XYZ file of C-alpha atoms in Angstrom:
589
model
C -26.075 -15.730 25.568
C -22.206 -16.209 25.907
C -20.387 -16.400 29.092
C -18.835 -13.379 30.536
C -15.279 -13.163 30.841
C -13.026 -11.770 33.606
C -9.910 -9.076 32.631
C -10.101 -5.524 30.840
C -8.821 -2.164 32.415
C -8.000 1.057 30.787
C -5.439 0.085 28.557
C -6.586 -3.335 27.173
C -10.767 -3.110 27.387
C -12.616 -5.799 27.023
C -14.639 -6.321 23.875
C -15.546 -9.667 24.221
C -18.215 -8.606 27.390
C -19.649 -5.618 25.197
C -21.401 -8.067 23.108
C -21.293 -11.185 25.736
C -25.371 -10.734 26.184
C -26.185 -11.290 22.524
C -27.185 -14.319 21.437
C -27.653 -13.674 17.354
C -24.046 -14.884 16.499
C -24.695 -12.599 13.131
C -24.998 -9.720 15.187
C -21.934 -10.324 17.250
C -20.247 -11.153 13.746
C -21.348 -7.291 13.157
C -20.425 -5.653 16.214
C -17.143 -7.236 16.974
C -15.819 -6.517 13.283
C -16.928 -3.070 13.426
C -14.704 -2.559 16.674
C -11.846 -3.921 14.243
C -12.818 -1.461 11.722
C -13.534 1.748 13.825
C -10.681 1.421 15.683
C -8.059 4.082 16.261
C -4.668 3.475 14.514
C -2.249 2.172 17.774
C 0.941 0.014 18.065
C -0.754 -3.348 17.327
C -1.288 -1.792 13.753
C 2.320 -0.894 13.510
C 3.340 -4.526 14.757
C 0.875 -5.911 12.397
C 2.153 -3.679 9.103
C 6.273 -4.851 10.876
C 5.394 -8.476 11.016
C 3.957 -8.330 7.609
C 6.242 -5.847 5.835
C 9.067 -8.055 6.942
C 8.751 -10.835 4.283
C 8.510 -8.649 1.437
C 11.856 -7.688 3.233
C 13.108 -10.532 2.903
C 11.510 -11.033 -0.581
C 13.339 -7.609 -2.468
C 16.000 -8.403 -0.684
C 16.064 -11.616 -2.229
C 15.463 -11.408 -5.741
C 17.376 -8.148 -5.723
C 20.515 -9.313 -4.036
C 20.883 -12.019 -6.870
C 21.632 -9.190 -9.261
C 24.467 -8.088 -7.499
C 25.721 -11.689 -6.909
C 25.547 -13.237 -10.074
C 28.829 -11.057 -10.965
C 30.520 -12.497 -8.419
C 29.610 -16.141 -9.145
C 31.191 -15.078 -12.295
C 34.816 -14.056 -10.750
C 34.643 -17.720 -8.714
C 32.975 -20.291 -11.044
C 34.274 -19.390 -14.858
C 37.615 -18.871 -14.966
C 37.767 -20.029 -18.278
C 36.464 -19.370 -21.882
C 36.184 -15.992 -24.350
C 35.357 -14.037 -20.515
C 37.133 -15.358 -18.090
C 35.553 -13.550 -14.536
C 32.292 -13.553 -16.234
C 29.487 -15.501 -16.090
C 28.039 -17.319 -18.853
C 24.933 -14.803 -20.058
C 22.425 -17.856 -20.638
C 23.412 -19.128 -16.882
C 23.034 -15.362 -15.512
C 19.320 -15.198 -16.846
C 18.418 -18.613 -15.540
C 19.163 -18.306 -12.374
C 17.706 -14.506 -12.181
C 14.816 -15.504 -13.596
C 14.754 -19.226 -11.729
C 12.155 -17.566 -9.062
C 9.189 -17.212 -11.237
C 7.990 -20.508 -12.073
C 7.941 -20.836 -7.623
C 6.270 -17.787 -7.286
C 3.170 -18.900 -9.468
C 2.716 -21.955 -7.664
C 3.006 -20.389 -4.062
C 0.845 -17.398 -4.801
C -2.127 -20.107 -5.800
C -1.633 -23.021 -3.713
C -1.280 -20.935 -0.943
C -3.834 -18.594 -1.460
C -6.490 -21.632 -1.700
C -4.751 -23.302 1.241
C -5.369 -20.172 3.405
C -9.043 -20.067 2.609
C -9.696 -23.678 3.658
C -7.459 -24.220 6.670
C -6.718 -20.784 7.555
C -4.840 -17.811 7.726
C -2.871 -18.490 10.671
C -2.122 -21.968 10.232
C -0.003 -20.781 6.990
C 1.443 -17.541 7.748
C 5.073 -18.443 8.970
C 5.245 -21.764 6.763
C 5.869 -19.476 3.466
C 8.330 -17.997 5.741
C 10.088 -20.945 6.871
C 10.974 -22.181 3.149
C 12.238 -18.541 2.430
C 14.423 -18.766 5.580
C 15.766 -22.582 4.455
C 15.785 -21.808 0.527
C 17.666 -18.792 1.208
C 20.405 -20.790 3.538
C 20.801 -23.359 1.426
C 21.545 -20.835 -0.968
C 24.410 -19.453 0.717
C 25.598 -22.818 1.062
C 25.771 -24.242 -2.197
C 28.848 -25.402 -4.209
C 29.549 -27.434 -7.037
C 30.617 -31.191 -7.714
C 31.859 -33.167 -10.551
C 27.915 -34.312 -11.010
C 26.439 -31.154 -9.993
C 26.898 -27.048 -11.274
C 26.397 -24.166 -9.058
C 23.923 -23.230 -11.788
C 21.960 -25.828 -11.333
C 22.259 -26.342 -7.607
C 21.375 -22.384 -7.325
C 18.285 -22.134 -9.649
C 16.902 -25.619 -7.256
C 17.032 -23.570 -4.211
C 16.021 -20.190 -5.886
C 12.334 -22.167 -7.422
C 11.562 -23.186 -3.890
C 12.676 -19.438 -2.528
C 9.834 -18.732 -5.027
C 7.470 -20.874 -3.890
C 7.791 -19.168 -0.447
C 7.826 -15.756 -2.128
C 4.609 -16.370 -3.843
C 2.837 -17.588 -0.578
C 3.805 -14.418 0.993
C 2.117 -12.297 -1.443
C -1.958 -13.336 -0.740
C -1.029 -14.003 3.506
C 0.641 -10.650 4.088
C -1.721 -8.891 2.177
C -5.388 -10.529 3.763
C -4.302 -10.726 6.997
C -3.176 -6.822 6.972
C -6.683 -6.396 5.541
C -8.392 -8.222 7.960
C -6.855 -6.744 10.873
C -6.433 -3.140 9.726
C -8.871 -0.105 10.498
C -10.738 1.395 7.995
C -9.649 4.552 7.630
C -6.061 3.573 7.280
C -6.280 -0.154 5.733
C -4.614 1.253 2.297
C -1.579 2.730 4.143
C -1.780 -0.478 6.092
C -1.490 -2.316 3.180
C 0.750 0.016 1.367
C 3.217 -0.033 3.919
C 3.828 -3.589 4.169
C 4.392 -3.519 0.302
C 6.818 -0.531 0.368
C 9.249 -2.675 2.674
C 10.159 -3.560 -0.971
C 12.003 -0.512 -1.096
C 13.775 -0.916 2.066
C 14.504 -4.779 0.982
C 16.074 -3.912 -2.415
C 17.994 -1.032 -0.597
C 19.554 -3.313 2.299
C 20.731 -5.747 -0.592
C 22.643 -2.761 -2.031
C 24.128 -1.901 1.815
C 25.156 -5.018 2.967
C 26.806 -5.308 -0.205
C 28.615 -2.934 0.135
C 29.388 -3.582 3.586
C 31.009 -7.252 2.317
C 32.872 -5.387 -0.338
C 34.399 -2.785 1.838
C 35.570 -5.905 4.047
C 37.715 -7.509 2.030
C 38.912 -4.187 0.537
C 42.755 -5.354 0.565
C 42.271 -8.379 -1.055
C 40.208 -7.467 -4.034
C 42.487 -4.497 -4.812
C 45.075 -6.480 -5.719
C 43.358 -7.702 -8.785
C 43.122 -5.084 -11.499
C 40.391 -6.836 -13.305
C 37.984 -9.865 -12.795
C 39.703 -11.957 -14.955
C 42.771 -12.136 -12.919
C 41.197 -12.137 -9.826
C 42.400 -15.474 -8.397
C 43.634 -17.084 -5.075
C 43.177 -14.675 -2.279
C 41.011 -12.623 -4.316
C 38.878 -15.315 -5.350
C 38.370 -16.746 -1.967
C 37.470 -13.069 -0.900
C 34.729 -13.095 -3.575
C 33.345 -16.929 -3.103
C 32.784 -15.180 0.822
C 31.240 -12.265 -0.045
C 28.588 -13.370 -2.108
C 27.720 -16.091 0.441
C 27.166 -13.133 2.960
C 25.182 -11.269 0.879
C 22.929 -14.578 -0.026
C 22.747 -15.429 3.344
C 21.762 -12.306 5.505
C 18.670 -12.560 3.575
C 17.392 -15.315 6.038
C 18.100 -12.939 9.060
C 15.184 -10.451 9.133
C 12.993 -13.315 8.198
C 14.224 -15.328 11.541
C 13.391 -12.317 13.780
C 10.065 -12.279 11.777
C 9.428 -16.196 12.081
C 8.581 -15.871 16.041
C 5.557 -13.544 15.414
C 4.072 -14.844 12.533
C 3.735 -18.126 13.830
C 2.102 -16.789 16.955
C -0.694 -14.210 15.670
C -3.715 -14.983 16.307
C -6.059 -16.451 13.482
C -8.349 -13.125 12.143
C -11.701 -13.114 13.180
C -13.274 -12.443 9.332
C -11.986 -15.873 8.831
C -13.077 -17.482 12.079
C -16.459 -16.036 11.801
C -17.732 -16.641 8.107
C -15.475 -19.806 7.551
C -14.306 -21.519 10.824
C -17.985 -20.432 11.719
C -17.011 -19.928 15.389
C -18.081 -16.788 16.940
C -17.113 -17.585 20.296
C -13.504 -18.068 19.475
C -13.235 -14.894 16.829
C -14.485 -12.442 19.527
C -11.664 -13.762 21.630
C -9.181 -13.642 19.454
C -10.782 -9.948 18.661
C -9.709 -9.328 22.091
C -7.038 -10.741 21.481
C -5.399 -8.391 18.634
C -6.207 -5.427 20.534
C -4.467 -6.439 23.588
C -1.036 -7.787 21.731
C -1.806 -11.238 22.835
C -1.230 -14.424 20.528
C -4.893 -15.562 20.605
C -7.962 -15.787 22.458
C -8.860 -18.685 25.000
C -12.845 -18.949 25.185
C -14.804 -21.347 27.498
C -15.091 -24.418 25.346
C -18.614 -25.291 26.523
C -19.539 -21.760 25.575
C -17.098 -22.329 22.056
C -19.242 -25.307 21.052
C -22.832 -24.079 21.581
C -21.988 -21.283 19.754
C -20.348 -23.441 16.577
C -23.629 -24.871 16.727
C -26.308 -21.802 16.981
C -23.461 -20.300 14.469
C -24.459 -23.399 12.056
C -28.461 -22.507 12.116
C -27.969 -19.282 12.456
C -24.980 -17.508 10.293
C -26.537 -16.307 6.624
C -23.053 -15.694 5.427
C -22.487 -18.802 2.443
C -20.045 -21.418 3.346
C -16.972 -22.012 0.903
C -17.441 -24.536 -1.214
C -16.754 -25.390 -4.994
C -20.269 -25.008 -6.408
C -20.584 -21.473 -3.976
C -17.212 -20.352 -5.865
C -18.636 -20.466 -9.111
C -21.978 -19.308 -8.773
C -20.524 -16.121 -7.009
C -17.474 -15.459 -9.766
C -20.121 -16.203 -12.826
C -22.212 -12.894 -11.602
C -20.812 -10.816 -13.645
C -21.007 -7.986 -10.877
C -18.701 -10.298 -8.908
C -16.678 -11.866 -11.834
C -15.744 -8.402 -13.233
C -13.843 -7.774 -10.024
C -11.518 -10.515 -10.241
C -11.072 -9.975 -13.956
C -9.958 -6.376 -13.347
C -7.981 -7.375 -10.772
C -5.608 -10.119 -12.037
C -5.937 -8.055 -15.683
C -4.154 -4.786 -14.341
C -1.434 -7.191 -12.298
C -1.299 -9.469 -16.236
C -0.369 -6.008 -18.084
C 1.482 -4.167 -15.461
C 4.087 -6.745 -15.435
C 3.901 -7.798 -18.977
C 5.458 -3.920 -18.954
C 8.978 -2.960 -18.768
C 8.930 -1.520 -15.720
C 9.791 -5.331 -14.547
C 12.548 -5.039 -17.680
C 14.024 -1.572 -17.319
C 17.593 -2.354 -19.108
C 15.068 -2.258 -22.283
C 15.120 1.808 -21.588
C 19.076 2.578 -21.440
C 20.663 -0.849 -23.382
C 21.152 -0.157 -26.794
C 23.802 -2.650 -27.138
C 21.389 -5.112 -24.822
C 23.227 -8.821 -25.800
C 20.465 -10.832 -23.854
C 17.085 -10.328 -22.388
C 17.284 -9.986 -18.482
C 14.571 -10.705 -16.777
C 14.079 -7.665 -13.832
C 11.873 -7.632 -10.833
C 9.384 -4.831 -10.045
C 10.688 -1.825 -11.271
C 14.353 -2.840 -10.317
C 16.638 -4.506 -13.175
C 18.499 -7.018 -12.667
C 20.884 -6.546 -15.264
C 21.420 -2.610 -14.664
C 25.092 -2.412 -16.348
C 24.060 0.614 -18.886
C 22.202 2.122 -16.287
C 25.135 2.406 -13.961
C 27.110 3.373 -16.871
C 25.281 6.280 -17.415
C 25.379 8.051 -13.442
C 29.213 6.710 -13.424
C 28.959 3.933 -11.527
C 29.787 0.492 -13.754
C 33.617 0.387 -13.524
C 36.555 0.916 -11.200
C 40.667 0.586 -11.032
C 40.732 -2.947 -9.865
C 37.863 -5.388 -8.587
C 37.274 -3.070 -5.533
C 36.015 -0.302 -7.362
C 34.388 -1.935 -9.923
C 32.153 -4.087 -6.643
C 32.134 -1.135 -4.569
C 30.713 0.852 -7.371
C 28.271 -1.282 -8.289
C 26.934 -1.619 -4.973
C 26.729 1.855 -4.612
C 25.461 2.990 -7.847
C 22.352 0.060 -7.090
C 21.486 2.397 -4.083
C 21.483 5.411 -5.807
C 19.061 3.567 -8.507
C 16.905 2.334 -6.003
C 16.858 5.822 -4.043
C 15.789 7.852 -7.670
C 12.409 6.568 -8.353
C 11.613 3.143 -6.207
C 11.361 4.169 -2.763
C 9.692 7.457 -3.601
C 6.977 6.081 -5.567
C 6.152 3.579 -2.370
C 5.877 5.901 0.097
C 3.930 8.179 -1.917
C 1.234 5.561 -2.686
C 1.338 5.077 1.140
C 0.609 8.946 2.248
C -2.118 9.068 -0.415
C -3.938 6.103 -0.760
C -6.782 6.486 2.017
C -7.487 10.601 0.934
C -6.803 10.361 -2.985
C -8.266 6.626 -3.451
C -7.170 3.028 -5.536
C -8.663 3.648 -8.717
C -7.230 7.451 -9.465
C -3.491 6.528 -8.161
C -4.214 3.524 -10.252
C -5.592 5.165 -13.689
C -2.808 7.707 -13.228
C -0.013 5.070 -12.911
C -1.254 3.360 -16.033
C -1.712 6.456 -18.262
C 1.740 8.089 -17.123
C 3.133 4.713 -17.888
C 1.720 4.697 -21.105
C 3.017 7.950 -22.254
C 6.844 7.462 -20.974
C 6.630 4.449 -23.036
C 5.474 5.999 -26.187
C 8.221 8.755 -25.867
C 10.318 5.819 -25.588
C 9.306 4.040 -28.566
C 8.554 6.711 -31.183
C 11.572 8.956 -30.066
C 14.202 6.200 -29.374
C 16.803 6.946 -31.833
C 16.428 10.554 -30.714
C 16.768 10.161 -26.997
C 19.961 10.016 -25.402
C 21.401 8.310 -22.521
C 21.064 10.740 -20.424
C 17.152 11.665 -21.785
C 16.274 7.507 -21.188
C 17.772 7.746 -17.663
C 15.596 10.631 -16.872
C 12.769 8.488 -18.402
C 13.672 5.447 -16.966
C 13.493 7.288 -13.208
C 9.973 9.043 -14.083
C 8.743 5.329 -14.952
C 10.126 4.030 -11.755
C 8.706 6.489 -9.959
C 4.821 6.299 -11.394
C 5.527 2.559 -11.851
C 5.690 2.354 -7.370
C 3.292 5.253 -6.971
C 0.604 3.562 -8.770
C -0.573 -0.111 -10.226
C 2.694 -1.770 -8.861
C 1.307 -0.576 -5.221
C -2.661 -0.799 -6.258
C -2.310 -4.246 -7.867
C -1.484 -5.173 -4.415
C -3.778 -3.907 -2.008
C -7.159 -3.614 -4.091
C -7.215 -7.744 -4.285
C -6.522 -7.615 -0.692
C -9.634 -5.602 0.373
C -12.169 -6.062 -2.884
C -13.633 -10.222 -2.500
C -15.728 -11.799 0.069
C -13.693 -13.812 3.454
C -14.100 -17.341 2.122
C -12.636 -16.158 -1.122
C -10.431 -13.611 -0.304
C -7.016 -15.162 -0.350
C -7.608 -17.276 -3.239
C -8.664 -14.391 -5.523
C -5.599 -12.546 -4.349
C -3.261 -15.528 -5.131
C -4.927 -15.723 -8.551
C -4.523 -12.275 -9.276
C -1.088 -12.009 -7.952
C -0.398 -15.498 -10.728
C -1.377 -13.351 -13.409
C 0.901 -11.146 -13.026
C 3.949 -13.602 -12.841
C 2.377 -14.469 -15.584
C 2.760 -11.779 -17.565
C 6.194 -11.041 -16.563
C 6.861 -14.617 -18.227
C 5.096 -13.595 -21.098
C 7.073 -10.464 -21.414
C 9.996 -12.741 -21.300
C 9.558 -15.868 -23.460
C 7.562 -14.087 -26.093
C 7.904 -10.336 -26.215
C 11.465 -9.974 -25.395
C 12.881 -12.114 -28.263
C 10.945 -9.795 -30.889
C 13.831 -6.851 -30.422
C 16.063 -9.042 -32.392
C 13.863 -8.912 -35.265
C 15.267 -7.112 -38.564
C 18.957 -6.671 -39.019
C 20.654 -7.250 -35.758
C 24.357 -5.454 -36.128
C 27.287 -5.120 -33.708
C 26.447 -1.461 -33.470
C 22.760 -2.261 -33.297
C 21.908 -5.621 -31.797
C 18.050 -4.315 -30.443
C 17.021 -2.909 -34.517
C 13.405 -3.606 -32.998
C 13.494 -2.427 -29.455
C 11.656 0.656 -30.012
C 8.563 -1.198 -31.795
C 8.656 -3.355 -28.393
C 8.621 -0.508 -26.578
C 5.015 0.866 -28.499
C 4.154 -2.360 -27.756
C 4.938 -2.393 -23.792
C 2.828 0.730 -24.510
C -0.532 -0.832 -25.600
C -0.299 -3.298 -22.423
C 0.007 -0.085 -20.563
C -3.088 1.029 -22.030
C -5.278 -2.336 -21.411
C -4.124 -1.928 -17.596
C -6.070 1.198 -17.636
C -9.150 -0.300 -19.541
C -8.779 -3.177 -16.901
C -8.745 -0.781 -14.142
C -12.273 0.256 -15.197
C -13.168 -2.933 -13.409
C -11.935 -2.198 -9.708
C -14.210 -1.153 -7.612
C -12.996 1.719 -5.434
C -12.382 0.796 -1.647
C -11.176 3.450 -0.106
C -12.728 3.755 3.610
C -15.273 1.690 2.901
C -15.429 -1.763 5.004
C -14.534 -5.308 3.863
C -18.156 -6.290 4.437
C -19.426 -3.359 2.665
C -17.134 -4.369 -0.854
C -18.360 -7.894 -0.339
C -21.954 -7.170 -0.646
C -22.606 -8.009 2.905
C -23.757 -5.004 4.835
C -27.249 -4.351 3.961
C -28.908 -1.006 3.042
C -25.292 -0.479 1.042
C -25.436 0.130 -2.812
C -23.715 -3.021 -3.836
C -25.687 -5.650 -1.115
C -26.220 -8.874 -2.198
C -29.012 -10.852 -0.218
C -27.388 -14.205 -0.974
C -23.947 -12.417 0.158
C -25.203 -10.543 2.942
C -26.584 -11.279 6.845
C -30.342 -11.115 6.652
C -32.395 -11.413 9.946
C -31.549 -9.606 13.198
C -28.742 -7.737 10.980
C -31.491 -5.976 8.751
C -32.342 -3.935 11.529
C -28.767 -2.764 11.627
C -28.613 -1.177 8.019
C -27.692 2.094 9.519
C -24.969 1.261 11.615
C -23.496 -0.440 9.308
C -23.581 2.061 6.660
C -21.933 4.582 9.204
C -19.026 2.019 9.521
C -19.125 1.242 5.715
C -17.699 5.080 5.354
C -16.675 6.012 8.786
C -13.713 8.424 9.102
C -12.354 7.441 12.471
């Protein structure tokens, strides 16, 4: 029996003396999640889904911001050549695209490393090299033995490596911690801070533009903007770089305090005494739980003869991902992330550029290289460097506002009543058909027709697998397992946005390339873009649906549910708790 423990009142109960007077540690595992899961939506929710929501912030605003400062490197750094003001293209692309090859490796090394040593111990570190890539950024120059290029696509890989570690933390630990009913908008929420990331790029922007209005008018184009101008420029893009490290420095504080999530304490730390603390814990805002150590160590032990769920372990990974039943999962998962960003949805110039010079790589629904885009709503040109920056900025805004922040915020208000797999099937299939207009009726669109197009796609692109691919690894694999299957699934993807880049890009230049016509096969990569569209929803197939249902319960774990495994689940004193846990399994709180 574990020790009782003093505290609890109204406002902050105490759920660690509900189930102080049981002694099976698997049936305190049971109770003390289902409290998580029952529990009515309240502000440590909302400080959870802030916390979280605020490096994927920080990671839009990021990779977004680059887009709009890669013209500026261009008025500071290459003054001469056929474009003076411009950067070179090949240099533009590397360093937009620099990100990627960090990404893959933070999304799996840090979704392994937050199986084995835990959540908590590596939720602020991803953080951290954001914060320092992201400074360094801002601070970089160049030297006779050094470019900016180079010195800029260094710091952007590491960004990435932070990025990618974000992407399996933010999106367990909201899991873990959320109730059931809402865990989707949870989880959808935290992703949609995309949105609000890619937006504040465009803002602040414009902010830095409109601050050094004088100077930059008195170039009329950016190949004469020198001196005063220049200097004006070098600034602003530094400010723009650099802010991105602010929301992740108010965000540092609370990450690095949560306390560790009790799925992880109890099925891998094995420690039931300290997981029913920190329990307490969450629901009372406090950093983490303090049990009686003498109390903390008999129960590591009785948890070590007693607890049926499997420990991690090489030989346990395998034999649970080669069931089929379980392998299937993870196959559909990191299949739909592979073809939704082999898509063009990550490459969405490829809808409006028909005189497209060089493949830009995009993030997400958001292109990085969005100059026929702007030309078409008005907003790629000005008088004098002013209007052409404060144009840009603004016309970014009003691309992000059409379709991308919609779509989020749709996915979130639907999620938990209309479920994963339909938003996810629809998403696909819309996809699929936008893309097939595309292809088979390029030459007969027109700029206006592909804009319309390209804001539909955004749209169904964010309300649907962009959100899905996101929160369905998040919720669908067993604790031990959890993050690294996410991590994997979220690789795959990056994946197949490298894919799209190194080997389906190039084929548009196939045929006759002309001046007029330097795409002739864009539309046939389009049809193509299409069948990937079209495997996501075949791959979908494989998902399991997890709305409202508990993590347990989509493990295999909760016996007397249609999917329990007995090597999976608690056996013993749980068995004669099939009902309850069946009521939580599809509880509406």
């Amino acid at each position: 029996m574990a020790q009782r423990t003093a505290g609890g009142n109204a406002a902050f109960h105490n759920f660690h003396n509900d189930y102080a007077h049981i002694a099976d540690p698997n049936e305190r595992r049971r109770l003390a999640l289902a409290e998580i899961d029952k529990a009515p939506f309240g502000w440590y929710h909302v400080r959870a889904i802030v916390v979280a929501g605020i490096g994927f912030f920080t990671d839009a605003y990021d990779i977004f911001a680059i887009g709009l400062v890669t013209t500026m490197l261009g008025v500071v750094y290459w003054h001469t050549g056929a474009s003076p003001g411009k950067i070179d293209s090949t240099a533009d692309t590397a360093i937009k695209v620099a990100t990627s090859g960090g990404t893959v490796i933070g999304q799996v090394g840090f979704g392994i490393l937050a199986d084995i040593v835990g959540r908590k111990r590596m939720y602020g570190l991803e953080l951290i090299i954001i914060i320092f890539a992201t400074l360094a950024q801002a601070l970089s120059s160049d030297s006779p033995s050094m470019s900016i290029v180079g010195v800029i696509i260094f710091w952007r890989v590491l960004m990435g490596v932070g990025i990618g570690g974000d992407y399996p933390l933010s999106s367990i630990i909201t899991s873990e911690f959320a109730t059931t009913k809402w865990r989707g908008a949870m989880m959808g929420s935290v992703f949609a801070m995309q949105g609000i990331g890619q937006f504040a790029a465009g803002l602040v922007a414009l902010i830095a533009v409109s601050g050094f209005k004088d100077s930059l008018s008195s170039a009329k184009s950016v190949a004469v903007c020198d001196g005063g101008c220049a200097e004006s420029v070098d600034k602003m893009w530094r400010i723009i770089i650099g802010f991105g490290a602010v929301p992740g420095c108010i965000a540092l504080y609370y990450r690095l305090t949560i306390p560790e999530t009790p799925r992880f304490t109890f099925d891998v730390a094995r420690d039931p005494e300290k997981a029913g603390e920190d329990t307490k814990a969450y629901m009372q805002g406090k950093h983490e739980g303090h049990p009686n150590e003498i109390m903390r160590v008999q129960g590591i032990v009785a948890a070590e003869q007693s607890l049926t769920i499997p420990k991690a372990s090489w030989k346990d990974f395998v034999r649970h991902y080669m069931q089929w039943k379980n392998g299937k999962v993870l196959l559909g998962t990191a299949g739909s992330w592979f073809f939704l960003d082999v898509g063009p949805p990550s490459h969405p110039s490829f809808l409006l550029d028909k005189k497209l010079t060089s493949f830009q790589v995009a993030f997400y629904g958001l292109s990085l290289n969005n100059s026929v885009i702007l030309s078409a709503i008005g907003y790629s040109s000005g008088a004098n460097v002013y209007e052409t920056f404060y144009n840009t900025a603004v016309g970014n805004i009003i691309i992000v506002c059409a379709g991308a922040i919609p779509g989020y915020w749709v996915t979130v208000a639907t999620v938990d009543t209309i479920g994963r797999k339909p938003i996810q099937y629809m998403g696909f299939a819309m996809l699929t058909i936008l893309f097939c207009i595309i292809g088979f009726a390029y030459d007969k669109l027109g700029t206006k027709g592909l804009l319309a197009l390209y804001v539909v796609a955004q749209f169904f692109f964010n309300f649907g697998p962009n959100a899905t691919t996101f929160i369905v690894p998040g919720e669908c694999f067993p604790t031990r397992y959890r993050s690294t299957s996410h991590g994997l699934s979220a690789a795959a993807g990056k994946v197949g946005s490298i894919v799209a880049q190194v080997v389906i890009g190039p084929l548009r230049v196939r045929g006759n390339p002309t001046t007029k016509n330097p795409s002739p096969w864009l539309n046939h990569v389009m049809e193509i873009y299409a069948l990937f569209m079209l495997c996501g929803v075949a791959t979908t197939a494989l998902i399991p649906e997890t709305k409202r249902k508990t993590l347990e319960v989509l493990a295999g774990e909760a016996p007397g549910t249609p999917n329990y495994d007995p090597v999976e689940g608690a056996k013993g004193s749980n068995e004669g708790s099939e009902k309850d846990m069946r009521v939580v399994g599809d509880r509406n709180v």
